[in-house]
Tab-separated table of C-alpha atoms and ligand atoms in Angstrom:
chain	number	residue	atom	x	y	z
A	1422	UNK	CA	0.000	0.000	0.000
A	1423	UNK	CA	1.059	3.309	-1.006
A	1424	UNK	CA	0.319	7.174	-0.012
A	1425	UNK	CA	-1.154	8.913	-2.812
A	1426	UNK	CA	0.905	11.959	-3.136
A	1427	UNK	CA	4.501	11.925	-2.422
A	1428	UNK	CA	4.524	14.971	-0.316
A	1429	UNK	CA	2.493	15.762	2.580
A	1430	UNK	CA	1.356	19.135	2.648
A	1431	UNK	CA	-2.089	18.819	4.324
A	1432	UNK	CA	-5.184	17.004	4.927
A	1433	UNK	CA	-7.423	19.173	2.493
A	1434	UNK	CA	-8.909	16.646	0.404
A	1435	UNK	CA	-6.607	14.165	1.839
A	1436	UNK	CA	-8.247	10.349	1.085
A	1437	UNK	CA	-9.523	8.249	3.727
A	1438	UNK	CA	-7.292	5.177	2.954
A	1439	UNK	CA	-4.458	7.511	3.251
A	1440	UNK	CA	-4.952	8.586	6.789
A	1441	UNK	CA	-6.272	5.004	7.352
A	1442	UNK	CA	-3.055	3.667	6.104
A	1443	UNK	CA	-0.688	6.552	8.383
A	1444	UNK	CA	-2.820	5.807	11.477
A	1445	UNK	CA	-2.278	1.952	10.551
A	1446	UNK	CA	1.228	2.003	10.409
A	1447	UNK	CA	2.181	4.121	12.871
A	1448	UNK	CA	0.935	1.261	15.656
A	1449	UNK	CA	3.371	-0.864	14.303
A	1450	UNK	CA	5.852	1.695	14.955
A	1451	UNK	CA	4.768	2.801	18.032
A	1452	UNK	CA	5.336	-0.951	19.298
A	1453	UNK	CA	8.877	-0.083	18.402
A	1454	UNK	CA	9.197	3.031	20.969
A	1455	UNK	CA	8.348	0.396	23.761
A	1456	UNK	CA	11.456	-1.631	22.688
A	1457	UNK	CA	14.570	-1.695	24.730
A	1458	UNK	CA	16.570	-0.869	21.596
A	1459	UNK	CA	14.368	1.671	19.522
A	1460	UNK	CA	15.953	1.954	15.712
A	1461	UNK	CA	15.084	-0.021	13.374
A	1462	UNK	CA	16.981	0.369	9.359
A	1463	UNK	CA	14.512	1.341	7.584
A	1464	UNK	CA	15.726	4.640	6.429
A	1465	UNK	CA	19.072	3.736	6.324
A	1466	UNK	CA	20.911	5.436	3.399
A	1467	UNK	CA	18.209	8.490	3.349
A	1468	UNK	CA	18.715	11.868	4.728
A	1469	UNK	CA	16.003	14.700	5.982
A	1470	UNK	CA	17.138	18.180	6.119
A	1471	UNK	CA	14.383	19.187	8.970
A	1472	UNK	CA	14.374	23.305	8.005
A	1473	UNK	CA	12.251	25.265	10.599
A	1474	UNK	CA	11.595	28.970	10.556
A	1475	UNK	CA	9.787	29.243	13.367
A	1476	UNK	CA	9.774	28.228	16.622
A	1477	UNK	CA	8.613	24.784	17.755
A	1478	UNK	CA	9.650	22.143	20.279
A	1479	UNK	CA	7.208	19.065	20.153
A	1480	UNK	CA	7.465	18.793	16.175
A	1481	UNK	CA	10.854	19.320	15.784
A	1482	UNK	CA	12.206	16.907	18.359
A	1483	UNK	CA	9.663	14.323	17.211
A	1484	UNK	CA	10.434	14.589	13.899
A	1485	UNK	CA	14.128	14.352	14.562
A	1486	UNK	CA	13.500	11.270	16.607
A	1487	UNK	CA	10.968	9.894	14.225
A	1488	UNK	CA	13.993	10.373	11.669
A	1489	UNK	CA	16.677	8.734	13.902
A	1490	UNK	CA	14.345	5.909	15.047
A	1491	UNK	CA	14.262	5.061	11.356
A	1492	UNK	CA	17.847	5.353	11.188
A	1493	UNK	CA	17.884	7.986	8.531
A	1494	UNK	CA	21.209	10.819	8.679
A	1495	UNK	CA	19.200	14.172	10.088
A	1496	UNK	CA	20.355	17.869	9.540
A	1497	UNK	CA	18.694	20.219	11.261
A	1498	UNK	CA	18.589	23.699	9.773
A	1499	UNK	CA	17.073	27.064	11.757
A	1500	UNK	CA	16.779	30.642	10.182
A	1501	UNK	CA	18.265	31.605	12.805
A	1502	UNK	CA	21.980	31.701	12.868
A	1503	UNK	CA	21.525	30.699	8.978
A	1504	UNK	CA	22.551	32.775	5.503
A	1505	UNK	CA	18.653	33.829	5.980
A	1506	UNK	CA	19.875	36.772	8.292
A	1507	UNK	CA	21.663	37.927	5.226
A	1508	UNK	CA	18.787	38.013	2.972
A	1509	UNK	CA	19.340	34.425	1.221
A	1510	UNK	CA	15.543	33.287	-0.180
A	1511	UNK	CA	13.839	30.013	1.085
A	1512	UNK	CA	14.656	28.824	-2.578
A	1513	UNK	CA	18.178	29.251	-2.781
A	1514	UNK	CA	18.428	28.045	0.919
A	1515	UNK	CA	16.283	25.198	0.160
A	1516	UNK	CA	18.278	24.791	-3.420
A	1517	UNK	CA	21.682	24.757	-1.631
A	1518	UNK	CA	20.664	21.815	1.045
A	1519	UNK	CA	19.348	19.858	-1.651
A	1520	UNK	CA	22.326	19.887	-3.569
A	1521	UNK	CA	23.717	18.167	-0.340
A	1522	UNK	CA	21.878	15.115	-1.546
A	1523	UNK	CA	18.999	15.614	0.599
A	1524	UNK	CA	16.064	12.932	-0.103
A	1525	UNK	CA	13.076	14.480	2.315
A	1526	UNK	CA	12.636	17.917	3.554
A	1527	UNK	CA	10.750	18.691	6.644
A	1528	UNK	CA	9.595	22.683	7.056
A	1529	UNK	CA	8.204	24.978	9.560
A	1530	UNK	CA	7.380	28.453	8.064
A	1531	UNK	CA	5.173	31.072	9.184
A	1532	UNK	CA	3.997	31.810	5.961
A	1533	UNK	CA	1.282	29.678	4.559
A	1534	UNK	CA	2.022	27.876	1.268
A	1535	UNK	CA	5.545	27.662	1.894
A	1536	UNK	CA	5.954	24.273	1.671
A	1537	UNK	CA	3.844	24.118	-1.583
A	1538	UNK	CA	6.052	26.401	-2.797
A	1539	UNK	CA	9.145	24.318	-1.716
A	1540	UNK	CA	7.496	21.478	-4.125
A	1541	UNK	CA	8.072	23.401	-6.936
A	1542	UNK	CA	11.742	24.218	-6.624
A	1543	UNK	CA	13.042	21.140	-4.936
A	1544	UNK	CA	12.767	17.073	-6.110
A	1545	UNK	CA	12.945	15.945	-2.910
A	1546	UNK	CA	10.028	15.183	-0.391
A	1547	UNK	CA	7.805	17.605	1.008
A	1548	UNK	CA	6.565	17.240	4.535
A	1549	UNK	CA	4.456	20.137	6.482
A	1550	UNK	CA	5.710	20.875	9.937
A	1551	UNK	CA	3.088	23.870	10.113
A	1552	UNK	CA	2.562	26.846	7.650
A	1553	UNK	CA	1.707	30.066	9.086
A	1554	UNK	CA	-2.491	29.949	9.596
A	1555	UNK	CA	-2.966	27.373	7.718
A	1556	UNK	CA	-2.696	23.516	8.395
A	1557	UNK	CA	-0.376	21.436	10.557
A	1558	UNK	CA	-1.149	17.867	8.694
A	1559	UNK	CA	0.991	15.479	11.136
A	1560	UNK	CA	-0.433	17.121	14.528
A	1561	UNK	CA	-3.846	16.102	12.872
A	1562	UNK	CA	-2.903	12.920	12.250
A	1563	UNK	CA	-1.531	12.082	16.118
A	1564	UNK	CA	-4.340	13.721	17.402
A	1565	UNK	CA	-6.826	11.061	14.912
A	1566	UNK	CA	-3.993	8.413	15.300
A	1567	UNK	CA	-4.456	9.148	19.866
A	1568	UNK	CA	-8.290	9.483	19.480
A	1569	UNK	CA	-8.419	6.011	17.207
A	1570	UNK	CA	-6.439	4.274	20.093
A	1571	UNK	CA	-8.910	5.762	22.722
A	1572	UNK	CA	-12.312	4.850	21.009
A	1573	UNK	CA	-11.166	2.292	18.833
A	1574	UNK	CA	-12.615	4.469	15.426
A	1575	UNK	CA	-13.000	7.599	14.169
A	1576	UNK	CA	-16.351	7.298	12.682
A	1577	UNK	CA	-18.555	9.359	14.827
A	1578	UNK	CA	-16.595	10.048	17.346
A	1579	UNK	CA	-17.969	13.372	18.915
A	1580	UNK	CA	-14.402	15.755	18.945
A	1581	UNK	CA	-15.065	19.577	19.834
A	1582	UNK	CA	-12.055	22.150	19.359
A	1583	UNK	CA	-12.336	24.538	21.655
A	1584	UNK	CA	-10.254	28.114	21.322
A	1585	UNK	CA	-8.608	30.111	18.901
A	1586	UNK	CA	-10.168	28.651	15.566
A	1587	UNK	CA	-9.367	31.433	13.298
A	1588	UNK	CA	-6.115	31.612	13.633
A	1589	UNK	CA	-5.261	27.823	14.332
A	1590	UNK	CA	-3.472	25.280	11.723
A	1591	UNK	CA	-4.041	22.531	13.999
A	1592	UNK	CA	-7.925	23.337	14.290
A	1593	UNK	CA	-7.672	23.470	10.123
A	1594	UNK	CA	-6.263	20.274	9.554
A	1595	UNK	CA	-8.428	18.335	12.619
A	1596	UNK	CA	-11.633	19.878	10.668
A	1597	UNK	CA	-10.449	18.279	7.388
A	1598	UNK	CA	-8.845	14.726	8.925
A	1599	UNK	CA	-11.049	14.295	11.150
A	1600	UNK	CA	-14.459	15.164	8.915
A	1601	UNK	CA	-13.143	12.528	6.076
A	1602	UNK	CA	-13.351	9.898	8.682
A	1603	UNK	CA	-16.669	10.489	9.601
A	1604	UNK	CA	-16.106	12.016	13.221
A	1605	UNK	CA	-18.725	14.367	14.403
A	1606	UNK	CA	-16.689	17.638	14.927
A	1607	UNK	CA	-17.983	20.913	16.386
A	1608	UNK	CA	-15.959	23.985	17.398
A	1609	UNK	CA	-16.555	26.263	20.423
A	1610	UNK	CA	-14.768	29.741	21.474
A	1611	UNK	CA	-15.798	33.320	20.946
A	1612	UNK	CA	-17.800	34.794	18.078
A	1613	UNK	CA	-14.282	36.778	17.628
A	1614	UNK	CA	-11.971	33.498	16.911
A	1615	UNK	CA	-14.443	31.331	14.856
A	1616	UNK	CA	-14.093	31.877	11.184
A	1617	UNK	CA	-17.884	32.940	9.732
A	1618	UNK	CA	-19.479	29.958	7.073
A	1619	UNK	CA	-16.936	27.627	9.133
A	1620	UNK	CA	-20.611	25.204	8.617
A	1621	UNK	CA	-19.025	24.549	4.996
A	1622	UNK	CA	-16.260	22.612	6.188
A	1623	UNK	CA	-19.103	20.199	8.120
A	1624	UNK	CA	-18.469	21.174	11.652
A	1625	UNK	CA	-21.512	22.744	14.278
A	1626	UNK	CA	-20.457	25.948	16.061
A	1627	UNK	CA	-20.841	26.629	19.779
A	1628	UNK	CA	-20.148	30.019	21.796
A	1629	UNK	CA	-21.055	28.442	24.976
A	1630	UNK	CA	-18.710	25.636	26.456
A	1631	UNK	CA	-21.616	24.131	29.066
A	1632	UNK	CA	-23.689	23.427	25.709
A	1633	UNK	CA	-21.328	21.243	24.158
A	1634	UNK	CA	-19.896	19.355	27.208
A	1635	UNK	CA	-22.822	17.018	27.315
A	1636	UNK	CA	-22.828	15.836	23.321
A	1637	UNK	CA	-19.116	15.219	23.046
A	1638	UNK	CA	-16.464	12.295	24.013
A	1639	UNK	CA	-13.181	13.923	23.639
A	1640	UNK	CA	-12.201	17.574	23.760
A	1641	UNK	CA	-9.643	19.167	21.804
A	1642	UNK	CA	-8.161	22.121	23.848
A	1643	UNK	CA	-6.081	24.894	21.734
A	1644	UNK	CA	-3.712	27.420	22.938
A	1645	UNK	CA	-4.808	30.440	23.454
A	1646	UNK	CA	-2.073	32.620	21.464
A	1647	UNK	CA	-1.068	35.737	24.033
A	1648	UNK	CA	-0.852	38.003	21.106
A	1649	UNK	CA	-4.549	37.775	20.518
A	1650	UNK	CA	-5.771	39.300	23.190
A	1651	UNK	CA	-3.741	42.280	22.258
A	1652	UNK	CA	-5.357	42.554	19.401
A	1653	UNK	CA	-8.696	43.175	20.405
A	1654	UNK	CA	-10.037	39.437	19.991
A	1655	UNK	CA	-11.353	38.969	23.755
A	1656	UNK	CA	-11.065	41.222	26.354
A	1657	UNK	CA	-8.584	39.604	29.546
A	1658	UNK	CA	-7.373	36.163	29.907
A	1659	UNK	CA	-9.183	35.817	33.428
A	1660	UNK	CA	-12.622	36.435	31.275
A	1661	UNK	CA	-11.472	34.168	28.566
A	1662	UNK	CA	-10.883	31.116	31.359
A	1663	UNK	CA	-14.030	32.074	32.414
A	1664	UNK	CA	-16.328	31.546	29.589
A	1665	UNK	CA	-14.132	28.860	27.744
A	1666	UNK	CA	-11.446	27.583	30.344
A	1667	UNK	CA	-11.709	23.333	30.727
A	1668	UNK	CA	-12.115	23.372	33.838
A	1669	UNK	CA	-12.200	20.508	36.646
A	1670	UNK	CA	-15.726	22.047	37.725
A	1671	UNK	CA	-16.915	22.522	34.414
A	1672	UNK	CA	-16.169	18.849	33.440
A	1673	UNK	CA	-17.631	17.727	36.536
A	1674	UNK	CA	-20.948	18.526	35.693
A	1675	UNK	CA	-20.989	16.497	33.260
A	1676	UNK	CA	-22.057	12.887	33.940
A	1677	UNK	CA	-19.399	10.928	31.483
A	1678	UNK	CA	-15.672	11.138	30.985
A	1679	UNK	CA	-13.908	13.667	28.309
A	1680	UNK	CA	-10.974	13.001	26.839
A	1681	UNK	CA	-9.104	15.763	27.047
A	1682	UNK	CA	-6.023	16.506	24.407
A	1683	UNK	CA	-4.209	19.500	23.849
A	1684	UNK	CA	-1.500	19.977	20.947
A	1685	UNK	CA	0.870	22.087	23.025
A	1686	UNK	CA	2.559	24.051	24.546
A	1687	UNK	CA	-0.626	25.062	27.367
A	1688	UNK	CA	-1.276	28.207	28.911
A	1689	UNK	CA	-2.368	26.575	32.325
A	1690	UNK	CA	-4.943	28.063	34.075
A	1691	UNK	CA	-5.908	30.089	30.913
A	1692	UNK	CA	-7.687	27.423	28.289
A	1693	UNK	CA	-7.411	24.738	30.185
A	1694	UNK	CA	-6.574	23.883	34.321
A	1695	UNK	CA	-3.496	22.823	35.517
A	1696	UNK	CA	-5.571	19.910	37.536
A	1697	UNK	CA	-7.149	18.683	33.734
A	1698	UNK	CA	-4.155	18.654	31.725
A	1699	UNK	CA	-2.498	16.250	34.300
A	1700	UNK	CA	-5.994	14.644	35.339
A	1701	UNK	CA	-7.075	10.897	34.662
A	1702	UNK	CA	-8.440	12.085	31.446
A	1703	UNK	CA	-5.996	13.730	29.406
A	1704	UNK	CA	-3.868	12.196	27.043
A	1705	UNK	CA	-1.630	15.241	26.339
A	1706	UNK	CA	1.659	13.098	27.093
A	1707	UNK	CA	0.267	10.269	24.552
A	1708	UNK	CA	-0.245	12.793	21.870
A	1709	UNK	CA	3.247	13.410	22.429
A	1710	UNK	CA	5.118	9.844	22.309
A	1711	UNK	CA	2.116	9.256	19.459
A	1712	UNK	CA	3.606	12.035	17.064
A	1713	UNK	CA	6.789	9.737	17.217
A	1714	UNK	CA	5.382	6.870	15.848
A	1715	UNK	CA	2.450	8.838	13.172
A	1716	UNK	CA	6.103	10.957	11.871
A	1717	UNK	CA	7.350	7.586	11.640
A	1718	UNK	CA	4.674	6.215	9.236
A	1719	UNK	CA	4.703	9.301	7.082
A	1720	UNK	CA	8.682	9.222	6.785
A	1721	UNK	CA	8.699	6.002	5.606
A	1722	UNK	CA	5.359	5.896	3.901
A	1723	UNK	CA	6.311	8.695	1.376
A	1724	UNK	CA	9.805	7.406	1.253
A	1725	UNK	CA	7.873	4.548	-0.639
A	1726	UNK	CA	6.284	7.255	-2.803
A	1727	UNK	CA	7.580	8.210	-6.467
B	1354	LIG	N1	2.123	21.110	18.720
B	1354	LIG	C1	3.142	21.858	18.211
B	1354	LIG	O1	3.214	22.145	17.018
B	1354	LIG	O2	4.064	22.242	19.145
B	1354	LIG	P1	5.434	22.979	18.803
B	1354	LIG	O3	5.099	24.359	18.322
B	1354	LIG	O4	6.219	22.969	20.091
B	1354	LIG	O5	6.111	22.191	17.715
């Protein structure tokens, strides 16, 4: 079984036996992280140029594991410190690795499209590590790969994300994952940070978190991003934890469990409680050894690719 497209850019349109096939193969892989000795050879010979241009510290050090697990050779490339400061472009930067005999390239930009763009000036393969507003394709797929080992399926699973939608790649690419499986996804957060005609993309919108509690199994928290408030979106963090904050009170109210995932890195006490994110139900820390294993699969899935 192959992927479809030999770069992964995003889950728009993304088919169902693809994502089947990444959340497949990444269990075999994670049964590898619980081995004493955790490297197998399967990317022996390759190498992946991981370039990131913005921040990150969950995606990069997964992927980097992911790459070493795999046994690949791993350069790791930041704008910072780099021939960027003196005006080199993304394409000769991205020209001049490749000619280093790079085979996959892993980017973080904050500029949506970027790696799109990188498809058209390099041969090797594409993988998004986050573009600006717009999707982050292999968060989605830990956070489907973590809710499939929850709930066993995907298929109407009842998954709210709850925050910052407008400005969130990770809410983008959940919304399109997790709506081609057939989970029943709503959103919830203020009138200010959900997109208007979000309906299109098949999700039901809520501005009050107590509404949606009841009809959902798992919760998908988001971080609310400091800069926001700033800019006129909500008025103080202390009301924002008060209408949307995931609260142990709120969730007790509530007469069944809620899984409770977060992508990283949390504001405690803002969008979600310090007592929740490290209560019975969250599965933050599995979302984190489960990006090992889902980079994994899509390393060596599209290493299969043409
Ligand atoms: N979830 C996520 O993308 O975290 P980082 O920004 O730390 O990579």
């Amino acid at each position: 079984m192959k992927l479809s497209s030999k770069h992964l850019l995003g889950l728009y349109k993304m088919p169902a036996k693809d994502i089947e096939l990444i959340v497949e193969t990444a269990t075999s892989f994670k049964e590898i992280l619980n081995r004493p000795i955790k490297k197998v050879p399967t990317l022996q010979g390759k190498t992946i140029a991981n370039l990131f241009f913005e921040n990150s510290t969950r995606t990069r050090i997964s992927f980097e594991l992911a790459e070493r697990r795999l046994s690949a050779d791993v350069v790791n490339f930041s704008s910072a410190g780099s021939s960027v400061s003196k005006g080199e472009t993304l394409k000769d930067t991205a020209r001049n690795i490749e000619a280093m005999k790079i085979d996959m390239v892993v980017i973080r930009h904050n500029i949506a499209g970027t790696p799109h763009f990188l498809t058209q000036v390099v041969k090797s393969n594409v993988i998004n590590a986050g573009d600006g507003l717009h999707e982050h394709p292999t968060q989605a797929l830990l956070d489907m790969y973590t809710l499939q080992e929850k709930f066993g399926k995907l298929e109407n699973v009842r998954v709210c994300i709850v925050g910052d939608i407008a400005h969130s790649r990770v809410a983008l690419s959940n919304i399109y994952g997790l709506t081609t499986m057939g989970a029943q996804v709503s959103v919830c957060g203020p009138a200010t940070l959900i997109p208007r005609n979000i309906q299109m993309l098949g999700v039901k919108v809520f501005h009050h978190i107590d509404d949606i509690l009841p009809k959902v199994d798992a919760l998908n928290v988001l971080r609310i991003q400091l800069e926001r408030q700033a800019g006129g979106m909500f008025p103080t963090l202390r009301e924002y934890h008060r209408f949307f904050g995931v609260t142990k009170e709120r969730l007790g109210r509530v007469d069944h469990p809620i899984t409770i995932m977060h992508p990283g890195p949390i504001n405690r006490d803002v969008e979600l409680s310090a007592d929740v994110a490290d209560g019975p139900h969250s599965v933050i820390l599995e979302q984190v050894l489960n990006g090992v294993a889902v980079r994994m699969a899509v390393l060596y899935l599209l290493s299969a690719t043409e």
